[in-house]
Structure formats: structure tokens, C-alpha cells
Amino acid sequence: MDVKIEKKFDEVFSEFERGTHGLLQIAVFGRVSSGKSSFLNAFLDRAVHEKKFDVAARAGVTTEIVYHYFGEHIQIIDTPGLVDVVEENSKVTEKVLKGGVDVGILLLHGVTDLSQKEIYEQVKSGAQSVFLVRNFIDQESKKIREQLDNQWRQHLNLRKDQRIYGVSCRGYDPEDRIIDPISGEEHEIPLNEYGVPKTIKGVNELQNDVIAEMFKIGKSVFLARELNGKRKQALAIISTACVTCVAAQFIPGTIAIIGATIAGAISSLKYLYTGSFASKSEAKNIMGIFVTEGIGGLGVVAYEFFVSFLPPNGILDTAGIILTIPYYAAMLIVVQNYLEQGLEISKSESTDEKIKSIYKDLRVQVANMDVRKIGDRGTWGSLLSSFLVRSPIA
């Protein structure tokens, strides 16, 4: 590999690797009665019988900062319910954010007010990534929801690309029931295969976006590993890697950035399934396994594959994306397949055939993709999902 490319690769991967040794710190803020406890249970995919945060009516409200740990690498900072006194809120928020956190989640509640706006400004300054959430959307009509979202957007001066996540986290109160609006009959809230209430809505999108934001610094998989459904979390990691690679097309040093991104995704997938990260050398070795001749008439060897197709300015164009990103997506899908089955990743004829088949199908679909959607993670997730359920490697 070219010395400059190698240096840039090491630089990008080192940033990822540093994050794998630390904590993913998530601080959650919200007014009293904003449904913070039920939200946290839903956000962490807790089963009803294993809920971490008490949401029963008798539970009351959090009155002090509480630090919860999940696994070895996740710290949830549960803050006291915010009140109308701005000064009190400011002191609590300042204490939580003093050392900085990776993710700040603010549960917006009720109508717009000064106290929540002040907290939002503080969270922006102390959290690497900020997510705004409105709970209880199951109690709102679509029209009312749109009106409230617009009011909050204006009140907080949000950019067009900033999102307010609408969620419903109902189902963790043991006394809660679904009431038939006609007969008045009460029914227990149904649970999914993991024991999580089926009444939860909108949380999965937030989980995926937090995973995407934390991917570059190596912390996304800490959350992914705690959530239900390894295959679903693997899809979030792979689609995030694809979108990150697409975004890198306009950045000098594209080859190294994309190579390090794929190496980071391989390392993350290994942690997701085994609990240990792949080192830089291990990730490179895995990439080197996938040496395939005959893919569209091209010889492909991991990140070195890009060298032959990179324009003089060091930046890939759309045609380059269509040629390259599907190959790396196919590689990650095959890696996921091996890990899911608990197999050692190795070169074989069946592996070559599988990656060729996936690459061929993906390249056609990406070529036909709306260019406006080529950088959208949801689009990539939908595209790649069917490939994760294909027949396993022999």
C-alpha cells in the first residue's frame, strides 16, 4: 500500500480504536412526567420482566443524578426531572455535562418554554451528539403532532436537517392496559419475542441514528451489542459503514478513509458477535482474505482495489461509488455471515462465489438507485436487509 495511504489509514483507524477502550456515555434529560424511565427501558430494549427503570405510578420521580451501567462500556446518566426554575435546571445540567458526554438526549415535553430551551443550549455545548425526542405520540393525532413539532422547531431554532424523534414507550407499567374504545374492555399489552411491549413506536429509528453517530469513534457497537436482535444490529453497522464510505467520496484521502471505515466495521461486527474487537492487523487480514478475480473483470484486493480507479484528485465520483461500495458491502455481509454462525473467517470457493453473487446483485441495484438516496442510511438498510437472510456459507 502507498505510504501516504497507509499513514492516513492508520490515522483514521486509530481514532476508531481509541473509542473501543472507553465508555459510551449517554445522558438523558427531561421534565418531570416526560416519561424518561419508560423511554430508557424502551431505548435499551429492556424486556418488561427485566426493566431497569421503574415506571409504576408509585415510583415517583428521579431526585438526583443516577449513573447506570450496562455491560462494560455503557454509562447511562439519568438526571433529575427538570422543573420550571431555569437556574436549578442549569446547575444539574452543568454538573452532568462537566466532563462532556458522547450522547445527550433531551425529552421535550408539553408546550414550548424557556427552561427546556435553556437546557437544550447547554446540552448542545456539552454533548458530542444531541437527540431531541417527544414521548407519548400515541396520545396525539397526526395533525397535532405536526403542529407541536413545528412549534418546537421554531422555538429551538432548529436547522432543516435536525430531527425531533416521535416515540411511544408505553407498556412498562405493570398496571397499564389497552382499553377497547368501543366496548371498554381491558387487554394486557402484548409483548414481542424478546418480552418488549409491542406498543413501543419510533425508538428503533433513534437507536439506529445513535449507532450511526457513534460509529466513527468506535463506540456504536457498545449500544448495538446491548440491543435485541444481533442481525438487526449488524445491518445498522453495515449500512452505516456504507453511508460513511459514500460521504468520503468528496474528501481527499478517500482510499484510506474507506479502507479504515470497512476495517472499523469488521472490528465492530466481531465485537457484536464475540465481545472482542478485531485489531487493525486482524481487520486488514480479513479484508485481504477476500481476493476475488472476475468481479466485473476486475481483480479486487480489499482497499488496494481503489487505487486503480481513483481519479488524480484522490476523490471518487458516483461511478466509483457504484463500482466500489457494493463490493465492500458484500464483504461485510459475508463477514457477518461467518460471525453469526460462529465460523472462522477463511477463504474458500463457496466464500468467493457468495461474495461474487452478492456484489453482482448489489452493484445493479446501486446503479439504479436514486442519486439523492445514495447517501441515505435507511435506503442502504432496506437494500442490504434481504442479503443478511440468504442461505448460510457452507
Short mmCIF file of C-alpha atoms in Angstrom, two decimals:
data_model
loop_
_atom_site.label_atom_id
_atom_site.label_comp_id
_atom_site.label_asym_id
_atom_site.label_seq_id
_atom_site.Cartn_x
_atom_site.Cartn_y
_atom_site.Cartn_z
CA MET A 1 0.00 0.00 0.00
CA ASP A 2 1.18 3.54 -0.73
CA VAL A 3 2.93 5.11 2.28
CA LYS A 4 0.60 8.14 2.35
CA ILE A 5 -2.46 5.92 2.15
CA GLU A 6 -1.10 3.69 4.91
CA LYS A 7 -0.50 6.71 7.14
CA LYS A 8 -4.00 8.07 6.59
CA PHE A 9 -5.49 4.61 7.12
CA ASP A 10 -3.68 4.30 10.46
CA GLU A 11 -4.80 7.78 11.49
CA VAL A 12 -8.49 7.11 10.79
CA PHE A 13 -8.50 3.62 12.30
CA SER A 14 -6.65 4.85 15.40
CA GLU A 15 -9.47 7.32 16.06
CA PHE A 16 -11.92 4.43 15.88
CA GLU A 17 -9.72 2.21 18.05
CA ARG A 18 -9.37 4.80 20.83
CA GLY A 19 -13.12 4.75 21.36
CA THR A 20 -13.17 0.99 21.84
CA HIS A 21 -11.31 1.37 25.14
CA GLY A 22 -13.68 3.85 26.75
CA LEU A 23 -17.28 4.32 27.86
CA LEU A 24 -20.25 5.25 25.72
CA GLN A 25 -21.79 7.96 27.90
CA ILE A 26 -25.45 8.74 27.27
CA ALA A 27 -27.10 11.47 29.34
CA VAL A 28 -30.89 11.78 29.32
CA PHE A 29 -32.72 14.95 30.31
CA GLY A 30 -36.44 15.62 30.61
CA ARG A 31 -39.07 17.44 32.59
CA VAL A 32 -40.98 15.79 35.38
CA SER A 33 -43.58 13.42 33.85
CA SER A 34 -41.83 13.38 30.46
CA GLY A 35 -41.74 9.57 30.57
CA LYS A 36 -37.98 9.38 31.00
CA SER A 37 -37.98 6.00 32.76
CA SER A 38 -40.23 4.30 30.23
CA PHE A 39 -38.15 5.85 27.44
CA LEU A 40 -34.91 4.48 28.88
CA ASN A 41 -36.38 0.99 29.16
CA ALA A 42 -37.53 1.16 25.55
CA PHE A 43 -34.29 2.70 24.29
CA LEU A 44 -32.29 -0.14 25.85
CA ASP A 45 -34.68 -2.86 24.58
CA ARG A 46 -35.49 -4.00 28.11
CA ALA A 47 -37.99 -6.82 28.50
CA VAL A 48 -40.90 -6.00 30.79
CA HIS A 49 -39.73 -8.53 33.37
CA GLU A 50 -36.18 -7.13 33.18
CA LYS A 51 -36.88 -3.43 33.09
CA LYS A 52 -34.11 -1.35 34.61
CA PHE A 53 -36.10 1.79 35.34
CA ASP A 54 -39.25 1.69 37.48
CA VAL A 55 -42.21 3.29 35.72
CA ALA A 56 -45.07 2.32 38.04
CA ALA A 57 -47.21 5.17 39.32
CA ARG A 58 -45.78 4.67 42.81
CA ALA A 59 -42.22 5.07 41.54
CA GLY A 60 -42.22 8.85 41.80
CA VAL A 61 -39.55 10.93 40.08
CA THR A 62 -35.76 10.89 39.99
CA THR A 63 -34.44 13.41 42.52
CA GLU A 64 -30.71 13.06 41.96
CA ILE A 65 -28.26 12.16 39.22
CA VAL A 66 -28.02 8.37 38.87
CA TYR A 67 -25.38 6.51 36.87
CA HIS A 68 -26.41 3.16 35.40
CA TYR A 69 -24.01 0.76 33.72
CA PHE A 70 -24.85 -1.75 31.01
CA GLY A 71 -22.14 -4.24 30.16
CA GLU A 72 -18.61 -2.91 30.48
CA HIS A 73 -18.87 0.06 28.16
CA ILE A 74 -22.22 1.88 28.50
CA GLN A 75 -22.96 4.52 31.10
CA ILE A 76 -26.49 5.91 31.22
CA ILE A 77 -26.76 9.16 33.15
CA ASP A 78 -30.31 9.52 34.45
CA THR A 79 -30.91 13.11 35.51
CA PRO A 80 -33.49 14.55 37.91
CA GLY A 81 -36.72 15.71 36.30
CA LEU A 82 -36.38 19.29 35.12
CA VAL A 83 -38.53 21.93 36.80
CA ASP A 84 -39.69 25.39 35.81
CA VAL A 85 -36.86 27.09 37.68
CA VAL A 86 -34.22 27.67 34.99
CA GLU A 87 -31.38 28.22 37.48
CA GLU A 88 -31.92 24.84 39.17
CA ASN A 89 -32.03 23.06 35.82
CA SER A 90 -28.85 24.79 34.71
CA LYS A 91 -26.89 23.63 37.76
CA VAL A 92 -27.92 19.99 37.32
CA THR A 93 -27.20 20.01 33.60
CA GLU A 94 -23.84 21.71 34.10
CA LYS A 95 -22.82 19.05 36.62
CA VAL A 96 -23.74 16.20 34.24
CA LEU A 97 -22.02 17.77 31.25
CA LYS A 98 -18.92 18.99 33.09
CA GLY A 99 -16.65 16.35 31.58
CA GLY A 100 -18.59 16.05 28.34
CA VAL A 101 -20.72 13.12 27.17
CA ASP A 102 -20.99 11.26 23.89
CA VAL A 103 -24.76 11.47 23.55
CA GLY A 104 -27.24 13.89 25.05
CA ILE A 105 -30.93 13.04 24.73
CA LEU A 106 -33.49 15.69 25.65
CA LEU A 107 -37.11 14.61 26.08
CA LEU A 108 -39.20 17.60 25.09
CA HIS A 109 -42.48 17.71 26.99
CA GLY A 110 -45.66 19.71 26.67
CA VAL A 111 -45.66 23.15 25.12
CA THR A 112 -42.57 25.20 24.36
CA ASP A 113 -40.99 27.01 27.30
CA LEU A 114 -37.82 28.86 28.24
CA SER A 115 -36.49 26.25 30.68
CA GLN A 116 -36.33 23.46 28.10
CA LYS A 117 -34.75 25.79 25.55
CA GLU A 118 -32.03 26.74 28.04
CA ILE A 119 -31.30 23.08 28.74
CA TYR A 120 -31.11 22.36 25.02
CA GLU A 121 -28.47 25.07 24.60
CA GLN A 122 -26.46 23.59 27.46
CA VAL A 123 -26.70 20.04 26.14
CA LYS A 124 -25.51 21.23 22.72
CA SER A 125 -22.37 22.64 24.27
CA GLY A 126 -21.55 19.57 26.37
CA ALA A 127 -22.59 16.57 24.27
CA GLN A 128 -20.87 15.33 21.14
CA SER A 129 -24.24 14.40 19.60
CA VAL A 130 -27.67 15.69 20.63
CA PHE A 131 -31.00 13.99 20.01
CA LEU A 132 -34.39 15.59 20.61
CA VAL A 133 -37.29 13.29 21.47
CA ARG A 134 -41.00 13.77 22.10
CA ASN A 135 -42.66 10.95 24.03
CA PHE A 136 -46.36 9.98 24.16
CA ILE A 137 -47.05 10.41 20.44
CA ASP A 138 -49.64 7.63 20.77
CA GLN A 139 -51.79 10.24 22.52
CA GLU A 140 -51.65 12.68 19.60
CA SER A 141 -53.32 12.83 16.22
CA LYS A 142 -51.04 13.24 13.22
CA LYS A 143 -52.11 16.86 12.83
CA ILE A 144 -51.46 17.74 16.47
CA ARG A 145 -48.08 16.02 16.33
CA GLU A 146 -47.06 18.07 13.29
CA GLN A 147 -48.18 21.28 14.99
CA LEU A 148 -46.23 20.54 18.16
CA ASP A 149 -43.13 19.50 16.20
CA ASN A 150 -43.25 22.75 14.22
CA GLN A 151 -43.65 24.81 17.40
CA TRP A 152 -40.62 23.15 18.95
CA ARG A 153 -38.58 23.51 15.78
CA GLN A 154 -39.22 27.24 15.71
CA HIS A 155 -38.72 27.66 19.45
CA LEU A 156 -35.34 25.89 19.39
CA ASN A 157 -34.25 27.42 16.06
CA LEU A 158 -33.54 24.00 14.58
CA ARG A 159 -31.93 23.52 11.19
CA LYS A 160 -33.93 21.78 8.48
CA ASP A 161 -31.83 18.64 8.84
CA GLN A 162 -32.32 18.45 12.63
CA ARG A 163 -34.93 15.93 13.63
CA ILE A 164 -37.33 15.59 16.52
CA TYR A 165 -37.96 11.89 17.15
CA GLY A 166 -41.54 10.99 17.99
CA VAL A 167 -41.77 7.92 20.22
CA SER A 168 -44.27 5.96 22.25
CA CYS A 169 -42.79 3.96 25.13
CA ARG A 170 -45.95 2.64 26.67
CA GLY A 171 -46.07 -0.84 28.16
CA TYR A 172 -43.67 -0.96 31.11
CA ASP A 173 -46.17 -0.06 33.83
CA PRO A 174 -47.48 -3.42 35.12
CA GLU A 175 -50.91 -1.89 35.72
CA ASP A 176 -51.26 -0.43 32.24
CA ARG A 177 -53.82 -1.97 29.89
CA ILE A 178 -55.10 -1.39 26.38
CA ILE A 179 -58.73 -0.29 26.56
CA ASP A 180 -61.07 -1.01 23.68
CA PRO A 181 -62.59 2.38 22.71
CA ILE A 182 -65.95 0.78 21.86
CA SER A 183 -66.51 -1.93 24.45
CA GLY A 184 -64.30 -0.55 27.21
CA GLU A 185 -62.74 -3.97 27.68
CA GLU A 186 -59.20 -4.08 29.05
CA HIS A 187 -56.47 -6.16 27.44
CA GLU A 188 -52.90 -6.85 28.51
CA ILE A 189 -50.26 -5.15 26.41
CA PRO A 190 -48.76 -7.73 24.00
CA LEU A 191 -45.03 -8.44 24.05
CA ASN A 192 -42.65 -9.34 21.22
CA GLU A 193 -40.33 -12.36 21.17
CA TYR A 194 -37.88 -10.54 23.46
CA GLY A 195 -40.51 -9.59 26.04
CA VAL A 196 -40.58 -5.94 24.90
CA PRO A 197 -44.00 -4.23 24.62
CA LYS A 198 -45.32 -4.16 21.05
CA THR A 199 -46.78 -0.73 21.81
CA ILE A 200 -43.33 0.86 21.57
CA LYS A 201 -43.02 3.01 18.45
CA GLY A 202 -40.30 5.16 16.88
CA VAL A 203 -37.48 4.06 19.19
CA ASN A 204 -35.71 1.85 16.65
CA GLU A 205 -35.02 4.83 14.37
CA LEU A 206 -33.43 6.69 17.27
CA GLN A 207 -31.32 3.66 18.21
CA ASN A 208 -30.05 3.36 14.64
CA ASP A 209 -29.16 7.05 14.44
CA VAL A 210 -27.26 6.93 17.73
CA ILE A 211 -25.36 3.90 16.43
CA ALA A 212 -24.56 5.79 13.22
CA GLU A 213 -23.32 8.86 15.09
CA MET A 214 -21.05 6.81 17.33
CA PHE A 215 -19.64 4.63 14.53
CA LYS A 216 -16.61 6.75 13.62
CA ILE A 217 -15.33 6.85 17.19
CA GLY A 218 -15.69 3.12 17.70
CA LYS A 219 -18.49 3.23 20.27
CA SER A 220 -21.57 2.36 18.23
CA VAL A 221 -21.27 -1.36 18.81
CA PHE A 222 -21.41 -0.92 22.60
CA LEU A 223 -25.06 0.05 22.21
CA ALA A 224 -25.69 -2.41 19.38
CA ARG A 225 -24.49 -5.34 21.49
CA GLU A 226 -26.91 -4.45 24.31
CA LEU A 227 -29.93 -4.33 21.98
CA ASN A 228 -32.06 -7.23 20.83
CA GLY A 229 -31.50 -9.00 17.52
CA LYS A 230 -27.84 -9.29 16.52
CA ARG A 231 -28.69 -9.46 12.83
CA LYS A 232 -30.69 -6.23 13.03
CA GLN A 233 -27.78 -4.50 14.77
CA ALA A 234 -25.31 -5.91 12.23
CA LEU A 235 -27.44 -4.36 9.50
CA ALA A 236 -27.24 -0.99 11.25
CA ILE A 237 -23.43 -1.24 11.40
CA ILE A 238 -23.05 -2.31 7.76
CA SER A 239 -25.45 0.31 6.37
CA THR A 240 -23.73 3.00 8.46
CA ALA A 241 -20.36 1.92 7.06
CA CYS A 242 -21.72 2.17 3.51
CA VAL A 243 -23.08 5.68 4.06
CA THR A 244 -19.80 6.74 5.68
CA CYS A 245 -17.94 5.47 2.62
CA VAL A 246 -20.30 7.38 0.32
CA ALA A 247 -19.71 10.58 2.30
CA ALA A 248 -15.95 10.06 1.99
CA GLN A 249 -16.12 10.43 -1.79
CA PHE A 250 -15.65 14.20 -1.51
CA ILE A 251 -12.78 14.03 0.98
CA PRO A 252 -9.12 13.86 -0.07
CA GLY A 253 -7.65 10.55 1.01
CA THR A 254 -10.75 8.62 0.02
CA ILE A 255 -8.96 5.28 -0.29
CA ALA A 256 -7.60 5.33 3.24
CA ILE A 257 -10.82 6.65 4.80
CA ILE A 258 -12.94 3.99 3.14
CA GLY A 259 -10.43 1.27 3.96
CA ALA A 260 -10.33 2.29 7.63
CA THR A 261 -14.13 2.55 7.70
CA ILE A 262 -14.51 -1.02 6.45
CA ALA A 263 -11.83 -2.21 8.89
CA GLY A 264 -13.74 -0.48 11.69
CA ALA A 265 -16.97 -2.15 10.59
CA ILE A 266 -15.28 -5.56 10.59
CA SER A 267 -13.93 -4.90 14.07
CA SER A 268 -17.37 -3.78 15.25
CA LEU A 269 -19.09 -6.84 13.79
CA LYS A 270 -16.63 -9.08 15.58
CA TYR A 271 -17.37 -7.34 18.89
CA LEU A 272 -21.11 -7.59 18.26
CA TYR A 273 -20.94 -11.37 17.97
CA THR A 274 -17.98 -12.28 20.17
CA GLY A 275 -17.46 -9.47 22.67
CA SER A 276 -13.93 -8.66 21.44
CA PHE A 277 -12.75 -6.23 18.76
CA ALA A 278 -10.62 -7.15 15.77
CA SER A 279 -7.28 -5.34 15.88
CA LYS A 280 -6.08 -3.29 12.92
CA SER A 281 -3.88 -6.11 11.66
CA GLU A 282 -6.66 -8.67 12.12
CA ALA A 283 -9.16 -6.49 10.26
CA LYS A 284 -6.64 -5.98 7.45
CA ASN A 285 -6.02 -9.71 7.25
CA ILE A 286 -9.75 -10.37 6.99
CA MET A 287 -10.01 -7.80 4.20
CA GLY A 288 -7.09 -9.50 2.47
CA ILE A 289 -8.89 -12.84 2.51
CA PHE A 290 -11.45 -11.56 0.07
CA VAL A 291 -9.25 -11.63 -3.01
CA THR A 292 -11.57 -12.19 -5.93
CA GLU A 293 -10.85 -12.42 -9.61
CA GLY A 294 -13.55 -11.99 -12.16
CA ILE A 295 -15.85 -9.49 -10.46
CA GLY A 296 -16.86 -7.45 -13.46
CA GLY A 297 -13.49 -8.29 -14.99
CA LEU A 298 -11.66 -6.69 -12.07
CA GLY A 299 -9.07 -8.02 -9.66
CA VAL A 300 -10.04 -6.91 -6.16
CA VAL A 301 -7.87 -6.90 -3.06
CA ALA A 302 -9.55 -5.03 -0.20
CA TYR A 303 -8.73 -1.31 -0.02
CA GLU A 304 -5.98 -1.60 -2.64
CA PHE A 305 -8.81 -2.21 -5.07
CA PHE A 306 -9.45 1.53 -5.14
CA VAL A 307 -6.01 2.53 -6.35
CA SER A 308 -6.68 1.54 -9.95
CA PHE A 309 -9.89 3.58 -10.14
CA LEU A 310 -9.11 6.70 -8.16
CA PRO A 311 -9.06 9.94 -10.19
CA PRO A 312 -5.99 12.22 -9.95
CA ASN A 313 -7.70 14.44 -7.36
CA GLY A 314 -8.00 11.48 -4.97
CA ILE A 315 -11.79 11.66 -4.87
CA LEU A 316 -14.27 9.07 -6.12
CA ASP A 317 -17.22 10.09 -8.29
CA THR A 318 -20.66 8.48 -8.45
CA ALA A 319 -19.42 5.87 -10.91
CA GLY A 320 -16.69 4.96 -8.44
CA ILE A 321 -19.28 4.53 -5.70
CA ILE A 322 -21.34 2.18 -7.86
CA LEU A 323 -18.22 0.14 -8.56
CA THR A 324 -16.69 0.01 -5.10
CA ILE A 325 -19.17 0.41 -2.24
CA PRO A 326 -21.28 -2.64 -3.23
CA TYR A 327 -18.12 -4.76 -3.09
CA TYR A 328 -17.34 -3.67 0.44
CA ALA A 329 -20.97 -4.12 1.44
CA ALA A 330 -20.80 -7.67 0.07
CA MET A 331 -17.61 -8.25 2.05
CA LEU A 332 -19.22 -7.09 5.30
CA ILE A 333 -22.30 -9.23 4.68
CA VAL A 334 -20.11 -12.32 4.25
CA VAL A 335 -18.12 -11.42 7.39
CA GLN A 336 -21.41 -11.08 9.29
CA ASN A 337 -22.50 -14.45 7.94
CA TYR A 338 -19.35 -16.14 9.24
CA LEU A 339 -19.60 -14.48 12.66
CA GLU A 340 -23.28 -15.28 13.05
CA GLN A 341 -22.53 -18.96 12.50
CA GLY A 342 -19.51 -18.90 14.81
CA LEU A 343 -17.18 -19.88 11.97
CA GLU A 344 -13.57 -18.85 11.46
CA ILE A 345 -13.33 -16.38 8.59
CA SER A 346 -11.35 -18.04 5.83
CA LYS A 347 -11.02 -18.10 2.07
CA SER A 348 -12.90 -20.82 0.24
CA GLU A 349 -14.58 -21.43 -3.08
CA SER A 350 -18.02 -21.03 -1.52
CA THR A 351 -16.97 -17.71 0.02
CA ASP A 352 -15.76 -16.42 -3.35
CA GLU A 353 -18.98 -17.49 -5.04
CA LYS A 354 -21.12 -15.90 -2.35
CA ILE A 355 -19.34 -12.56 -2.43
CA LYS A 356 -19.45 -12.52 -6.25
CA SER A 357 -23.18 -13.19 -6.21
CA ILE A 358 -23.94 -10.52 -3.61
CA TYR A 359 -21.69 -7.98 -5.32
CA LYS A 360 -23.28 -8.58 -8.70
CA ASP A 361 -26.80 -8.03 -7.34
CA LEU A 362 -25.84 -5.04 -5.21
CA ARG A 363 -23.98 -3.26 -7.99
CA VAL A 364 -27.04 -3.41 -10.25
CA GLN A 365 -29.33 -2.12 -7.50
CA VAL A 366 -26.98 0.70 -6.50
CA ALA A 367 -26.60 1.70 -10.16
CA ASN A 368 -30.40 2.06 -10.33
CA MET A 369 -30.63 3.89 -7.01
CA ASP A 370 -31.96 7.45 -6.92
CA VAL A 371 -28.78 9.52 -6.68
CA ARG A 372 -30.47 11.63 -3.99
CA LYS A 373 -30.79 8.49 -1.84
CA ILE A 374 -27.27 7.16 -2.30
CA GLY A 375 -26.14 8.75 0.96
CA ASP A 376 -29.23 7.75 2.96
CA ARG A 377 -28.66 5.09 5.60
CA GLY A 378 -32.29 3.98 5.60
CA THR A 379 -32.09 3.31 1.87
CA TRP A 380 -28.95 1.22 2.32
CA GLY A 381 -30.53 -0.62 5.23
CA SER A 382 -33.55 -1.58 3.16
CA LEU A 383 -31.31 -2.61 0.27
CA LEU A 384 -28.99 -4.77 2.36
CA SER A 385 -31.54 -6.39 4.67
CA SER A 386 -32.51 -9.15 2.25
CA PHE A 387 -28.88 -10.22 1.83
CA LEU A 388 -28.49 -10.93 5.56
CA VAL A 389 -31.14 -13.64 5.44
CA ARG A 390 -29.79 -15.59 2.48
CA SER A 391 -28.55 -19.15 2.82
CA PRO A 392 -25.53 -19.51 5.14
CA ILE A 393 -22.00 -20.21 3.99
CA ALA A 394 -21.36 -23.92 3.64
#
